[in-house]
Coordinates of C-alpha atoms in Angstrom, one line a residue:
X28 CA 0.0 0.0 0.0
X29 CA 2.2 3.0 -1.3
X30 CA 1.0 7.0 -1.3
X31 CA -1.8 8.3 -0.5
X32 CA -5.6 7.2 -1.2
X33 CA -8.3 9.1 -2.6
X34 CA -10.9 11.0 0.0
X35 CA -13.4 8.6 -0.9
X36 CA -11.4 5.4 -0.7
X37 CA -11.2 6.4 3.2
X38 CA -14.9 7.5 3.2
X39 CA -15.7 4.1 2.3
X40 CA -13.9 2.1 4.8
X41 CA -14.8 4.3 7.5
X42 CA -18.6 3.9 6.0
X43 CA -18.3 0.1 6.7
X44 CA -15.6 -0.3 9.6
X45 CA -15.8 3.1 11.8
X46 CA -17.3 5.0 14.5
X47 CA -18.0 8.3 15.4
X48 CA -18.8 9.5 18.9
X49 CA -19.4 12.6 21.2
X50 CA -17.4 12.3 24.6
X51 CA -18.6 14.5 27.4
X52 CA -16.0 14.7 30.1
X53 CA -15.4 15.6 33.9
X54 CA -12.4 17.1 35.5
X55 CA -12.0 16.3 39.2
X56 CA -12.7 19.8 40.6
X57 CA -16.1 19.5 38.2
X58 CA -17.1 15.9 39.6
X59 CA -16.1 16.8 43.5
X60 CA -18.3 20.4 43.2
X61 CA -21.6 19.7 40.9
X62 CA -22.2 23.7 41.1
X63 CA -19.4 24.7 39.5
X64 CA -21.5 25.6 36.5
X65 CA -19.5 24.0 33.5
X66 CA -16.1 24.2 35.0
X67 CA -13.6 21.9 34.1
X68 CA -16.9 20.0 31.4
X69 CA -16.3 19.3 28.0
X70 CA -17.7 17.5 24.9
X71 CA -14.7 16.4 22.1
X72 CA -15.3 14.2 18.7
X73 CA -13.6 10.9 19.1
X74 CA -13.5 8.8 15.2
X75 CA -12.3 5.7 15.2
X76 CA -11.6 2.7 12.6
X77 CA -10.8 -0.8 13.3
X78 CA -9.7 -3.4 11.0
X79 CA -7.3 -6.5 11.3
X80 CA -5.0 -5.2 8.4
X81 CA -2.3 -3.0 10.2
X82 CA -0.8 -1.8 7.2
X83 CA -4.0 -0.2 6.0
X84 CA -4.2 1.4 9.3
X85 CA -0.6 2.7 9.0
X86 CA -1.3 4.3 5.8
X87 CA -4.6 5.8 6.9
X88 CA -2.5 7.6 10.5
X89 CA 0.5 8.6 7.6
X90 CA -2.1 10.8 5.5
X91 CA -4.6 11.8 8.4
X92 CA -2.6 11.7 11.9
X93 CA -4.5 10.2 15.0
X94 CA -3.1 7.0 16.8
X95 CA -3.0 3.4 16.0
X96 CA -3.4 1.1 19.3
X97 CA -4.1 -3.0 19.6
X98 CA -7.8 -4.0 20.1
X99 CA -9.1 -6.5 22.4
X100 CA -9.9 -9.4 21.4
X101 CA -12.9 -10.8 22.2
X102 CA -12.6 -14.3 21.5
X103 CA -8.9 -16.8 21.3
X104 CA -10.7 -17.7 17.4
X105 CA -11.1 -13.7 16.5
X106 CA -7.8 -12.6 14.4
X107 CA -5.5 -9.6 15.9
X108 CA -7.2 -5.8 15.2
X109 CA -6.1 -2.6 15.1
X110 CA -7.7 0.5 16.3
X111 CA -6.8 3.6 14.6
X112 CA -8.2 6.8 16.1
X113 CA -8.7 10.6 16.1
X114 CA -9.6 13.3 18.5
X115 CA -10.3 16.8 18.2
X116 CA -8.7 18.7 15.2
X117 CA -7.2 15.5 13.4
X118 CA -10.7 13.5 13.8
X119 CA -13.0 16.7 12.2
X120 CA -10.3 17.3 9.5
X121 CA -11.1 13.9 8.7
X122 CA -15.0 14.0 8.9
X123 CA -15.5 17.1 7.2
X124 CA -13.0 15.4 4.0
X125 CA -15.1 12.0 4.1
X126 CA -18.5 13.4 5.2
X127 CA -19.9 13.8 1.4
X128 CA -19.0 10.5 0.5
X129 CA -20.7 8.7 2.8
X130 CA -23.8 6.9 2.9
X131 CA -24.7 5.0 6.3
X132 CA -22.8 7.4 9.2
X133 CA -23.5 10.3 6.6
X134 CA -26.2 11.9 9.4
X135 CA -23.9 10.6 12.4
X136 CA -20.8 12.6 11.0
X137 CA -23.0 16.0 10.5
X138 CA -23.8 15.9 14.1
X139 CA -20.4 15.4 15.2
X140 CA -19.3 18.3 12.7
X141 CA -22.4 20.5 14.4
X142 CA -20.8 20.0 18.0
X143 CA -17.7 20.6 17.0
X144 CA -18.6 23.9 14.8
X145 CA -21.0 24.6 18.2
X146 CA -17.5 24.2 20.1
X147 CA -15.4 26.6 17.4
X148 CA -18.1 29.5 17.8
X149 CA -18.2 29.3 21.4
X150 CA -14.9 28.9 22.6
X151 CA -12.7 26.0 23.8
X152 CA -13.6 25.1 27.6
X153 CA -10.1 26.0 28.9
X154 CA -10.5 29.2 27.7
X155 CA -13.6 30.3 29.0
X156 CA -16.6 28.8 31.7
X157 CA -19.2 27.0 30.0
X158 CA -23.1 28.2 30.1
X159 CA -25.9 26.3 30.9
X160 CA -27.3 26.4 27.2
X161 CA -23.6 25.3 26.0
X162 CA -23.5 22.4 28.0
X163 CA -27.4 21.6 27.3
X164 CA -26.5 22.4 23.0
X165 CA -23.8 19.6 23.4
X166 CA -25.2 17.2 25.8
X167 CA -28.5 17.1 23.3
X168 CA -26.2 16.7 20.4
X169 CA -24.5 14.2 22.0
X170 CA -27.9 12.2 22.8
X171 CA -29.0 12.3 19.4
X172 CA -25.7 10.8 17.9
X173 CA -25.8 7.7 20.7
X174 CA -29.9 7.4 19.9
X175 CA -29.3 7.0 16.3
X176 CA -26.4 4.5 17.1
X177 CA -28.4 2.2 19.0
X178 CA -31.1 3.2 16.0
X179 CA -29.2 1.2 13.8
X180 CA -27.7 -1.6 15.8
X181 CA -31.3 -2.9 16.6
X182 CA -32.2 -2.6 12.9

């Protein structure tokens, strides 16, 4: 697997083989003092791909960044897999490159692109205290990406 591959060659392998998800997290201080009124809260994009073919994975961190760490298996019969994955700048380049070539996380992508945009226009949380109605924007955003997840697992 030499140089780089086409936008929509990674589109369609993270179309079949990846995940997308909000993670809303907790400093200390924030758990330990409930009032602190968004202190120390914050909501990031977290993409992921797994596969059992490193060298694909290795290619994919070369042209878009992120990390590459060993999965658990689940079973002594399943093969080895790889996890490659991307936070925060390096995982939203990526959506917003793939996101109109894709098909079945196409909706699951927008709303991960909507937090983070939500994120861009209202600062960073180490910069500034969250608001009530930032924390509530993000926690329902986050709600309707897990609800359309479990959406299409049960399907």
């Amino acid at each position: 697997m030499k140089g780089n591959r086409p936008i929509s060659y990674w589109a369609g392998i993270f179309d079949g083989e990846g995940s997308v998800c909000i993670v809303h997290r907790l400093d200390k201080r924030a758990r330990t003092k409930a009032t602190r009124g968004g202190a120390g809260e914050w909501y990031s994009v977290n993409v992921g791909i797994t596969n059992t073919c490193l060298a694909l994975l290795t290619q994919l961190q070369r042209q878009w960044g992120g990390s590459i760490g060993e999965d658990k298996l689940r079973s002594v019969h399943h093969r080895r897999r790889w996890k490659w994955q991307a936070n925060c700048r390096a995982g939203i380049k990526f959506l917003a490159a793939v996101r109109p070539y894709l098909i079945v996380k196409a909706r699951d992508v927008s709303l991960a692109l909507t937090l983070q945009d939500h994120v861009d226009r209202a600062g960073p949380h180490r910069t500034r205290r969250l608001t009530r109605a930032d924390i509530s924007a993000r926690a329902a955003l986050s709600a309707r990406l897990l609800s359309r997840r479990h959406q299409r697992t049960a399907a």
